[in-house]
Amino acid sequence: MSSGPGTASAPAPEPHDSPPAPEAPVSRPARTSSMFSSLKVRNYRLFFLGQVVSNIGTWMQRIAQDWLVLSLTGSSAAVGITTALQFLPMLLFGLYGGVLVDRLRKRPTLLVTQTAMGLTAIVLAVLTLSGHVQVWHVYVAAFAVGLATVVDNPARQSFVSELVGPGQLQNAVSLNSANFQSARLVGPAVAGLLITGVGTGYAFLFNGLSFVAPLAGLLLMRARDLHVVERAPRGKGQLREGVRYVTARPELIWPIVLVGFVGTFAFNFPVYLSAFADDVFHAGAGAYSMFNTLMAVGSVAGALLAARRGTARLRLLIVAAMAFGALEMLAATTPALWMFALLMIPLGLFGMTVNVTTNTAIQMSTDPSMRGRVMALYMMIFLGGSPVGAPIVGWVTDTYGARVGLAAGGAVAVLAAAVIGLILARVGNLRLSVGWQRGHPTVRFVPRERREELAPAA
């Protein structure tokens, strides 16, 4: 996108460059002076404030949508169908959305997609408040929002770099995650009050009107302050080009593969937490809500800590994924509800660390003209993993119990992180070093020593 003069985005590595090693940072932005440094950028501040309002509305609609379908049908399967319809477009058309995003200017694209999602919510609100809503209306609305998300998601992800530039990207991505997780604490609570107080339709109405905030922010931005990004020209084979671009770069493909395993098997918390609340601790919906709230608290903390860091290291990604999986395995063995609940906070923290580190590392390692396609592939695998894995982990949980299901998900995360960490170490010509430093054992990857063969004496 080229909306005005500005600093160019960081160039991607040339094909002949060696891929970054897990020990080295994927990006080297300037150290940020504070946890909220990217909010000093006017355009990003407008974007962030708009997302605060919109994210609260989005969480409200998620709760209201599921409750409405359950009220209309009395079927949990119908709720699952609604969720599947909302994620299905991303699975089917996610890569095509990335191609479009690379061709189009991001700000006008977001104006269109945000307007479409807002209008969908308002139509659903009118149907609900007038008493004419039927379950197929909700299905169509969920699918329509999913279609808009195909373009909106990679556009929003890649637009952040145009707002703040490479030096503040880690901080801005982290604050976006904190924004979304904070809304997760507020939105469901407000939705519950509206649903019980005045009806489900008003939650949809609030969400529709909440899109005024991000739309206003986009319109008030200064085009001259955006960072110049060259758009990809229209051409054939751009989808295949995007896939080849990712698969040829270890610093891109292996983090995406890792997130695929973690998202598919370890991030299915609706299955795990509901089973623990109901079948293990027999505590009901109150405990399920508490588990989700505590996990959201940990997620916000993880996002804010990530905002304070100045780099995104693949080493951190591997360690965080292993810690996340190990904590799931530990939680699976806890005998008391309060112990399980307390573990939700570090689980949320390390889960968010995996998310933010992957997002930032991928964006900083990608050529700006390919960023839409790469982020679309990343989001397709990350968001699509949970719906694909839900039937598998659900079957394991139903057959062998909630403890086995959660432990198995954690084991997959630990194993995937260990294997991919070794692959990245090999690609980066690193070796495992075990030592002792300042009275503490240390385990880390260090560069291999190059041994020069001595030539025989003449």
Short mmCIF file of C-alpha atoms in Angstrom, two decimals:
data_model
loop_
_atom_site.label_atom_id
_atom_site.label_comp_id
_atom_site.label_asym_id
_atom_site.label_seq_id
_atom_site.Cartn_x
_atom_site.Cartn_y
_atom_site.Cartn_z
CA MET A 1 0.00 0.00 0.00
CA SER A 2 1.28 3.46 -0.86
CA SER A 3 -0.94 6.08 0.67
CA GLY A 4 1.71 8.68 1.17
CA PRO A 5 5.35 9.18 2.02
CA GLY A 6 6.70 7.27 4.93
CA THR A 7 9.36 4.89 6.08
CA ALA A 8 9.66 1.74 4.04
CA SER A 9 8.93 -1.56 5.70
CA ALA A 10 11.81 -3.85 6.55
CA PRO A 11 12.91 -5.88 3.54
CA ALA A 12 12.65 -9.62 3.68
CA PRO A 13 15.73 -11.82 3.44
CA GLU A 14 16.94 -12.57 -0.04
CA PRO A 15 16.54 -16.20 -1.16
CA HIS A 16 20.24 -16.84 -0.78
CA ASP A 17 20.38 -15.54 2.77
CA SER A 18 20.68 -18.15 5.49
CA PRO A 19 17.54 -18.49 7.62
CA PRO A 20 17.67 -17.10 11.13
CA ALA A 21 18.53 -19.51 13.88
CA PRO A 22 16.40 -20.05 16.95
CA GLU A 23 19.08 -18.42 19.08
CA ALA A 24 19.07 -15.23 17.05
CA PRO A 25 16.19 -12.78 16.93
CA VAL A 26 14.08 -12.94 13.81
CA SER A 27 13.86 -9.17 13.85
CA ARG A 28 16.00 -6.43 15.32
CA PRO A 29 13.71 -3.51 15.96
CA ALA A 30 14.77 -0.73 18.23
CA ARG A 31 14.16 -1.34 21.87
CA THR A 32 10.90 0.21 22.94
CA SER A 33 10.98 2.68 25.81
CA SER A 34 7.71 1.57 27.36
CA MET A 35 5.05 -1.11 27.27
CA PHE A 36 2.71 1.21 25.33
CA SER A 37 5.24 2.95 23.06
CA SER A 38 3.40 2.22 19.79
CA LEU A 39 0.39 4.18 21.10
CA LYS A 40 2.49 7.31 20.58
CA VAL A 41 1.89 6.82 16.84
CA ARG A 42 -1.30 8.74 16.02
CA ASN A 43 -2.57 6.40 13.30
CA TYR A 44 -2.05 3.32 15.45
CA ARG A 45 -3.71 5.03 18.41
CA LEU A 46 -6.83 5.62 16.31
CA PHE A 47 -6.75 2.00 15.12
CA PHE A 48 -6.29 0.68 18.67
CA LEU A 49 -9.12 2.75 20.19
CA GLY A 50 -11.49 1.68 17.42
CA GLN A 51 -10.62 -1.95 18.06
CA VAL A 52 -11.28 -1.57 21.81
CA VAL A 53 -14.95 -0.82 21.12
CA SER A 54 -15.33 -3.25 18.23
CA ASN A 55 -13.73 -6.19 20.08
CA ILE A 56 -16.15 -5.79 22.99
CA GLY A 57 -19.00 -5.92 20.49
CA THR A 58 -17.52 -8.97 18.79
CA TRP A 59 -17.36 -10.92 22.06
CA MET A 60 -20.92 -9.82 22.87
CA GLN A 61 -22.14 -11.17 19.54
CA ARG A 62 -20.34 -14.49 20.04
CA ILE A 63 -22.18 -15.08 23.31
CA ALA A 64 -25.53 -13.80 22.03
CA GLN A 65 -25.27 -15.81 18.80
CA ASP A 66 -24.71 -19.12 20.60
CA TRP A 67 -27.45 -18.38 23.12
CA LEU A 68 -29.94 -17.45 20.40
CA VAL A 69 -29.28 -20.64 18.43
CA LEU A 70 -29.62 -22.72 21.59
CA SER A 71 -32.89 -20.94 22.44
CA LEU A 72 -34.29 -21.46 18.94
CA THR A 73 -33.32 -25.13 18.55
CA GLY A 74 -32.45 -26.54 21.98
CA SER A 75 -29.55 -28.27 20.22
CA SER A 76 -25.84 -28.03 21.04
CA ALA A 77 -25.16 -29.50 17.59
CA ALA A 78 -26.83 -26.44 16.04
CA VAL A 79 -24.46 -24.22 18.02
CA GLY A 80 -21.56 -26.24 16.62
CA ILE A 81 -22.91 -25.80 13.09
CA THR A 82 -23.03 -22.04 13.61
CA THR A 83 -19.39 -21.98 14.74
CA ALA A 84 -18.34 -24.20 11.83
CA LEU A 85 -20.10 -21.93 9.31
CA GLN A 86 -18.22 -18.93 10.69
CA PHE A 87 -14.83 -20.66 10.33
CA LEU A 88 -15.56 -22.52 7.08
CA PRO A 89 -14.86 -19.57 4.72
CA MET A 90 -11.40 -19.12 6.23
CA LEU A 91 -10.60 -22.79 5.66
CA LEU A 92 -11.93 -22.73 2.08
CA PHE A 93 -10.89 -19.29 0.85
CA GLY A 94 -8.26 -18.04 3.32
CA LEU A 95 -5.38 -18.14 0.85
CA TYR A 96 -7.42 -16.38 -1.83
CA GLY A 97 -8.17 -13.66 0.72
CA GLY A 98 -4.44 -13.23 1.24
CA VAL A 99 -3.90 -12.79 -2.50
CA LEU A 100 -6.53 -10.03 -2.57
CA VAL A 101 -5.00 -8.30 0.44
CA ASP A 102 -1.57 -8.20 -1.22
CA ARG A 103 -3.12 -6.56 -4.30
CA LEU A 104 -5.34 -4.02 -2.52
CA ARG A 105 -4.73 -0.97 -0.38
CA LYS A 106 -5.34 -1.98 3.23
CA ARG A 107 -7.26 1.00 4.57
CA PRO A 108 -10.02 1.07 1.90
CA THR A 109 -10.23 -2.73 2.14
CA LEU A 110 -10.81 -2.55 5.89
CA LEU A 111 -13.46 0.14 5.43
CA VAL A 112 -15.41 -2.28 3.22
CA THR A 113 -15.00 -5.40 5.38
CA GLN A 114 -15.74 -3.62 8.67
CA THR A 115 -18.86 -2.02 7.17
CA ALA A 116 -20.05 -5.42 5.91
CA MET A 117 -19.67 -7.03 9.33
CA GLY A 118 -21.42 -4.13 11.04
CA LEU A 119 -24.38 -4.27 8.66
CA THR A 120 -24.68 -8.04 9.16
CA ALA A 121 -24.96 -7.56 12.91
CA ILE A 122 -27.59 -4.83 12.51
CA VAL A 123 -29.71 -6.99 10.18
CA LEU A 124 -29.56 -9.82 12.71
CA ALA A 125 -30.53 -7.36 15.47
CA VAL A 126 -33.57 -6.16 13.50
CA LEU A 127 -34.72 -9.72 12.82
CA THR A 128 -34.30 -10.69 16.47
CA LEU A 129 -35.92 -7.59 17.97
CA SER A 130 -38.88 -7.85 15.58
CA GLY A 131 -39.43 -11.50 16.52
CA HIS A 132 -38.93 -12.81 12.97
CA VAL A 133 -35.52 -14.44 13.45
CA GLN A 134 -35.09 -18.09 12.49
CA VAL A 135 -32.07 -20.33 12.92
CA TRP A 136 -31.22 -20.22 9.22
CA HIS A 137 -30.90 -16.43 9.52
CA VAL A 138 -28.20 -16.94 12.14
CA TYR A 139 -26.49 -19.52 9.92
CA VAL A 140 -26.42 -17.07 6.99
CA ALA A 141 -25.16 -14.24 9.21
CA ALA A 142 -22.37 -16.43 10.63
CA PHE A 143 -21.29 -17.48 7.12
CA ALA A 144 -21.40 -13.85 5.92
CA VAL A 145 -19.18 -12.72 8.79
CA GLY A 146 -16.82 -15.60 7.96
CA LEU A 147 -16.61 -14.46 4.34
CA ALA A 148 -15.75 -10.90 5.41
CA THR A 149 -13.14 -12.27 7.83
CA VAL A 150 -11.35 -14.02 4.95
CA VAL A 151 -10.18 -10.60 3.77
CA ASP A 152 -10.51 -8.58 6.98
CA ASN A 153 -8.23 -10.75 9.10
CA PRO A 154 -5.07 -10.74 6.95
CA ALA A 155 -5.72 -7.08 6.06
CA ARG A 156 -5.83 -6.06 9.73
CA GLN A 157 -2.78 -8.18 10.57
CA SER A 158 -0.64 -6.75 7.77
CA PHE A 159 -1.99 -3.19 8.17
CA VAL A 160 -0.33 -2.93 11.60
CA SER A 161 3.12 -2.81 10.00
CA GLU A 162 1.97 0.08 7.79
CA LEU A 163 0.77 1.96 10.85
CA VAL A 164 3.89 1.67 13.02
CA GLY A 165 6.73 0.38 10.83
CA PRO A 166 9.13 -2.46 11.68
CA GLY A 167 10.61 -0.81 14.78
CA GLN A 168 7.33 -0.90 16.72
CA LEU A 169 5.75 -4.01 15.19
CA GLN A 170 6.39 -6.34 18.15
CA ASN A 171 4.86 -3.81 20.55
CA ALA A 172 1.84 -3.09 18.35
CA VAL A 173 1.03 -6.77 17.71
CA SER A 174 1.26 -7.46 21.44
CA LEU A 175 -1.03 -4.55 22.32
CA ASN A 176 -3.54 -5.78 19.72
CA SER A 177 -3.61 -9.14 21.48
CA ALA A 178 -3.99 -7.49 24.88
CA ASN A 179 -6.82 -5.42 23.41
CA PHE A 180 -8.66 -8.50 22.16
CA GLN A 181 -8.17 -10.47 25.38
CA SER A 182 -9.26 -7.52 27.54
CA ALA A 183 -12.47 -7.35 25.52
CA ARG A 184 -12.88 -11.06 26.26
CA LEU A 185 -13.16 -10.12 29.92
CA VAL A 186 -15.73 -7.35 29.33
CA GLY A 187 -17.79 -8.45 26.32
CA PRO A 188 -19.30 -11.70 27.65
CA ALA A 189 -20.23 -10.04 30.95
CA VAL A 190 -22.01 -7.15 29.20
CA ALA A 191 -23.69 -9.58 26.81
CA GLY A 192 -25.01 -11.60 29.74
CA LEU A 193 -26.52 -8.48 31.31
CA LEU A 194 -28.15 -7.43 28.03
CA ILE A 195 -29.52 -10.90 27.25
CA THR A 196 -31.09 -11.35 30.69
CA GLY A 197 -32.16 -7.71 30.99
CA VAL A 198 -33.54 -6.58 27.63
CA GLY A 199 -33.00 -9.45 25.16
CA THR A 200 -30.50 -11.01 22.75
CA GLY A 201 -31.25 -8.58 19.93
CA TYR A 202 -29.70 -5.64 21.78
CA ALA A 203 -26.35 -7.45 21.97
CA PHE A 204 -26.39 -7.75 18.17
CA LEU A 205 -27.37 -4.08 17.90
CA PHE A 206 -24.48 -3.00 20.14
CA ASN A 207 -22.05 -5.00 18.02
CA GLY A 208 -23.37 -3.47 14.80
CA LEU A 209 -23.07 0.06 16.17
CA SER A 210 -19.62 -0.70 17.64
CA PHE A 211 -18.17 -0.80 14.13
CA VAL A 212 -18.63 2.98 13.95
CA ALA A 213 -15.52 3.31 16.14
CA PRO A 214 -13.01 1.48 13.89
CA LEU A 215 -14.56 3.03 10.77
CA ALA A 216 -14.14 6.51 12.25
CA GLY A 217 -10.55 5.68 13.22
CA LEU A 218 -9.72 4.55 9.67
CA LEU A 219 -11.24 7.71 8.18
CA LEU A 220 -9.36 10.00 10.59
CA MET A 221 -5.92 8.48 9.86
CA ARG A 222 -3.29 10.58 8.09
CA ALA A 223 -2.37 8.88 4.83
CA ARG A 224 0.99 10.66 4.72
CA ASP A 225 2.04 8.98 7.98
CA LEU A 226 1.49 5.43 6.73
CA HIS A 227 4.61 3.39 5.98
CA VAL A 228 4.99 2.69 2.28
CA VAL A 229 4.43 -0.92 1.23
CA GLU A 230 4.61 -1.99 -2.41
CA ARG A 231 1.48 -3.85 -3.48
CA ALA A 232 1.68 -7.06 -5.48
CA PRO A 233 0.61 -6.60 -9.12
CA ARG A 234 -2.26 -8.65 -10.49
CA GLY A 235 -1.01 -11.84 -12.08
CA LYS A 236 -1.49 -15.58 -12.45
CA GLY A 237 -0.15 -18.13 -10.01
CA GLN A 238 0.04 -15.78 -7.03
CA LEU A 239 -1.60 -18.30 -4.73
CA ARG A 240 0.99 -20.96 -5.59
CA GLU A 241 3.69 -18.31 -5.32
CA GLY A 242 2.61 -17.57 -1.75
CA VAL A 243 2.68 -21.25 -0.76
CA ARG A 244 6.11 -21.73 -2.37
CA TYR A 245 7.40 -18.60 -0.62
CA VAL A 246 6.46 -19.99 2.80
CA THR A 247 7.60 -23.59 2.23
CA ALA A 248 11.01 -22.43 0.98
CA ARG A 249 11.75 -20.53 4.20
CA PRO A 250 12.34 -22.50 7.42
CA GLU A 251 11.84 -19.34 9.51
CA LEU A 252 8.25 -19.21 8.19
CA ILE A 253 7.08 -22.77 7.57
CA TRP A 254 8.21 -24.33 10.86
CA PRO A 255 6.61 -21.77 13.21
CA ILE A 256 3.39 -22.13 11.19
CA VAL A 257 3.59 -25.94 11.48
CA LEU A 258 4.15 -25.63 15.23
CA VAL A 259 1.14 -23.33 15.64
CA GLY A 260 -0.88 -25.81 13.58
CA PHE A 261 -0.16 -28.64 16.01
CA VAL A 262 -0.68 -26.48 19.11
CA GLY A 263 -3.89 -24.90 17.76
CA THR A 264 -5.37 -28.21 16.63
CA PHE A 265 -4.70 -30.33 19.70
CA ALA A 266 -3.77 -28.07 22.64
CA PHE A 267 -5.93 -24.96 22.15
CA ASN A 268 -9.31 -26.70 22.22
CA PHE A 269 -10.24 -25.26 25.60
CA PRO A 270 -14.03 -25.23 25.05
CA VAL A 271 -13.81 -29.04 25.00
CA TYR A 272 -11.29 -29.43 27.82
CA LEU A 273 -12.58 -26.82 30.26
CA SER A 274 -16.25 -27.71 29.93
CA ALA A 275 -15.37 -31.38 30.56
CA PHE A 276 -13.32 -30.53 33.65
CA ALA A 277 -16.02 -28.22 35.02
CA ASP A 278 -18.81 -30.76 34.48
CA ASP A 279 -17.34 -34.26 34.60
CA VAL A 280 -14.22 -33.93 36.79
CA PHE A 281 -15.08 -31.30 39.40
CA HIS A 282 -18.91 -31.38 39.01
CA ALA A 283 -18.98 -27.60 39.47
CA GLY A 284 -21.20 -26.56 36.54
CA ALA A 285 -21.25 -23.47 34.34
CA GLY A 286 -19.89 -21.18 37.07
CA ALA A 287 -16.59 -23.03 37.15
CA TYR A 288 -16.40 -23.07 33.34
CA SER A 289 -16.84 -19.28 33.28
CA MET A 290 -14.20 -18.88 36.00
CA PHE A 291 -11.68 -21.01 34.06
CA ASN A 292 -12.16 -18.87 30.95
CA THR A 293 -11.90 -15.62 32.91
CA LEU A 294 -8.65 -16.64 34.61
CA MET A 295 -7.20 -17.76 31.29
CA ALA A 296 -8.11 -14.39 29.79
CA VAL A 297 -6.31 -12.68 32.69
CA GLY A 298 -3.19 -14.69 31.90
CA SER A 299 -3.55 -13.91 28.20
CA VAL A 300 -3.68 -10.17 28.87
CA ALA A 301 -0.56 -10.45 31.06
CA GLY A 302 1.22 -12.44 28.36
CA ALA A 303 0.35 -9.88 25.69
CA LEU A 304 1.55 -6.97 27.84
CA LEU A 305 4.82 -8.74 28.65
CA ALA A 306 5.31 -9.36 24.93
CA ALA A 307 4.68 -5.66 24.29
CA ARG A 308 7.60 -4.86 26.59
CA ARG A 309 10.04 -7.06 24.68
CA GLY A 310 11.89 -5.56 21.74
CA THR A 311 12.47 -8.72 19.70
CA ALA A 312 10.64 -11.85 18.58
CA ARG A 313 12.90 -14.89 18.95
CA LEU A 314 12.15 -18.33 17.61
CA ARG A 315 13.90 -19.69 20.70
CA LEU A 316 11.24 -18.00 22.84
CA LEU A 317 8.51 -19.53 20.68
CA ILE A 318 9.88 -23.05 21.19
CA VAL A 319 10.30 -22.60 24.96
CA ALA A 320 6.84 -21.05 25.35
CA ALA A 321 5.18 -23.85 23.38
CA MET A 322 6.93 -26.50 25.48
CA ALA A 323 5.98 -24.72 28.72
CA PHE A 324 2.39 -24.40 27.51
CA GLY A 325 2.16 -28.12 26.78
CA ALA A 326 3.86 -29.06 30.06
CA LEU A 327 1.40 -26.90 32.02
CA GLU A 328 -1.52 -28.65 30.31
CA MET A 329 -0.10 -32.02 31.33
CA LEU A 330 0.35 -30.74 34.90
CA ALA A 331 -3.20 -29.36 34.97
CA ALA A 332 -4.53 -32.74 33.86
CA THR A 333 -3.21 -34.29 37.09
CA THR A 334 -4.44 -31.67 39.57
CA PRO A 335 -6.75 -33.16 42.23
CA ALA A 336 -8.46 -29.94 43.36
CA LEU A 337 -10.56 -27.37 41.51
CA TRP A 338 -8.67 -24.39 42.95
CA MET A 339 -5.32 -25.79 41.77
CA PHE A 340 -6.69 -26.36 38.27
CA ALA A 341 -8.18 -22.85 38.21
CA LEU A 342 -4.90 -21.19 39.24
CA LEU A 343 -3.05 -22.98 36.43
CA MET A 344 -5.34 -21.24 33.91
CA ILE A 345 -3.39 -18.00 34.45
CA PRO A 346 0.06 -19.28 33.35
CA LEU A 347 -1.63 -21.33 30.61
CA GLY A 348 -3.14 -18.13 29.24
CA LEU A 349 0.20 -16.33 29.57
CA PHE A 350 2.26 -18.93 27.69
CA GLY A 351 -0.48 -19.51 25.11
CA MET A 352 -0.50 -15.80 24.31
CA THR A 353 3.30 -15.76 24.17
CA VAL A 354 3.16 -18.47 21.49
CA ASN A 355 0.55 -16.50 19.55
CA VAL A 356 2.25 -13.09 19.67
CA THR A 357 5.78 -14.40 19.06
CA THR A 358 4.68 -16.39 16.01
CA ASN A 359 2.69 -13.49 14.60
CA THR A 360 5.52 -10.99 14.99
CA ALA A 361 8.28 -13.33 13.80
CA ILE A 362 6.34 -14.23 10.66
CA GLN A 363 5.52 -10.62 9.81
CA MET A 364 9.11 -9.46 10.30
CA SER A 365 10.51 -12.31 8.17
CA THR A 366 8.13 -11.71 5.26
CA ASP A 367 8.52 -9.45 2.23
CA PRO A 368 5.84 -6.73 2.48
CA SER A 369 4.45 -7.63 -0.95
CA MET A 370 3.83 -11.22 0.27
CA ARG A 371 2.60 -10.37 3.77
CA GLY A 372 -1.12 -10.73 3.02
CA ARG A 373 -0.72 -14.25 1.62
CA VAL A 374 1.63 -15.36 4.38
CA MET A 375 -0.60 -14.00 7.15
CA ALA A 376 -3.65 -15.56 5.50
CA LEU A 377 -1.94 -18.96 5.53
CA TYR A 378 -0.91 -18.47 9.16
CA MET A 379 -4.42 -17.40 10.24
CA MET A 380 -6.05 -20.19 8.22
CA ILE A 381 -3.97 -22.81 10.04
CA PHE A 382 -4.19 -21.12 13.46
CA LEU A 383 -7.94 -20.37 13.37
CA GLY A 384 -8.85 -23.49 11.41
CA GLY A 385 -6.94 -25.84 13.68
CA SER A 386 -9.40 -25.75 16.57
CA PRO A 387 -12.53 -26.66 14.56
CA VAL A 388 -10.63 -29.46 12.80
CA GLY A 389 -9.16 -30.82 16.03
CA ALA A 390 -12.31 -30.42 18.14
CA PRO A 391 -13.92 -33.72 17.01
CA ILE A 392 -10.64 -35.58 17.63
CA VAL A 393 -9.98 -34.23 21.10
CA GLY A 394 -13.69 -34.49 21.88
CA TRP A 395 -13.64 -38.19 21.04
CA VAL A 396 -10.50 -38.76 23.15
CA THR A 397 -12.06 -36.84 26.05
CA ASP A 398 -15.38 -38.71 25.83
CA THR A 399 -13.70 -42.11 25.48
CA TYR A 400 -10.81 -41.88 27.94
CA GLY A 401 -11.79 -38.96 30.18
CA ALA A 402 -11.03 -35.26 30.45
CA ARG A 403 -7.67 -35.79 32.19
CA VAL A 404 -6.36 -38.03 29.41
CA GLY A 405 -7.67 -35.66 26.73
CA LEU A 406 -5.95 -32.59 28.23
CA ALA A 407 -2.72 -34.50 28.92
CA ALA A 408 -2.67 -35.80 25.34
CA GLY A 409 -3.12 -32.27 23.94
CA GLY A 410 -0.27 -31.00 26.10
CA ALA A 411 1.95 -33.91 25.06
CA VAL A 412 1.38 -33.10 21.38
CA ALA A 413 2.43 -29.48 22.02
CA VAL A 414 5.61 -30.51 23.88
CA LEU A 415 6.59 -33.09 21.26
CA ALA A 416 5.91 -30.74 18.32
CA ALA A 417 7.92 -27.93 19.96
CA ALA A 418 10.85 -30.25 20.72
CA VAL A 419 11.00 -31.69 17.19
CA ILE A 420 10.62 -28.33 15.44
CA GLY A 421 13.17 -26.77 17.80
CA LEU A 422 15.70 -29.42 16.80
CA ILE A 423 14.89 -28.89 13.10
CA LEU A 424 15.43 -25.12 13.41
CA ALA A 425 18.65 -25.70 15.35
CA ARG A 426 19.92 -27.96 12.59
CA VAL A 427 18.94 -25.45 9.90
CA GLY A 428 20.66 -22.67 11.86
CA ASN A 429 23.80 -24.78 12.41
CA LEU A 430 23.35 -24.76 16.19
CA ARG A 431 24.06 -27.32 18.87
CA LEU A 432 22.62 -27.94 22.34
CA SER A 433 24.83 -26.63 25.15
CA VAL A 434 24.39 -27.76 28.77
CA GLY A 435 26.43 -25.87 31.32
CA TRP A 436 26.56 -24.06 34.63
CA GLN A 437 26.40 -20.29 34.98
CA ARG A 438 26.23 -18.19 38.17
CA GLY A 439 25.30 -21.20 40.25
CA HIS A 440 22.47 -22.31 37.95
CA PRO A 441 22.28 -24.95 35.21
CA THR A 442 21.83 -23.56 31.69
CA VAL A 443 20.46 -25.27 28.59
CA ARG A 444 20.65 -23.34 25.32
CA PHE A 445 21.49 -23.50 21.64
CA VAL A 446 24.87 -22.10 20.57
CA PRO A 447 26.59 -21.91 17.14
CA ARG A 448 28.54 -25.00 16.16
CA GLU A 449 32.28 -24.58 16.01
CA ARG A 450 33.69 -24.87 12.51
CA ARG A 451 36.51 -27.32 12.53
CA GLU A 452 39.08 -26.74 9.87
CA GLU A 453 40.83 -29.83 8.68
CA LEU A 454 44.58 -29.58 8.98
CA ALA A 455 46.39 -30.18 5.76
CA PRO A 456 49.13 -32.84 5.97
CA ALA A 457 52.63 -31.50 6.22
CA ALA A 458 54.51 -31.40 2.97
#
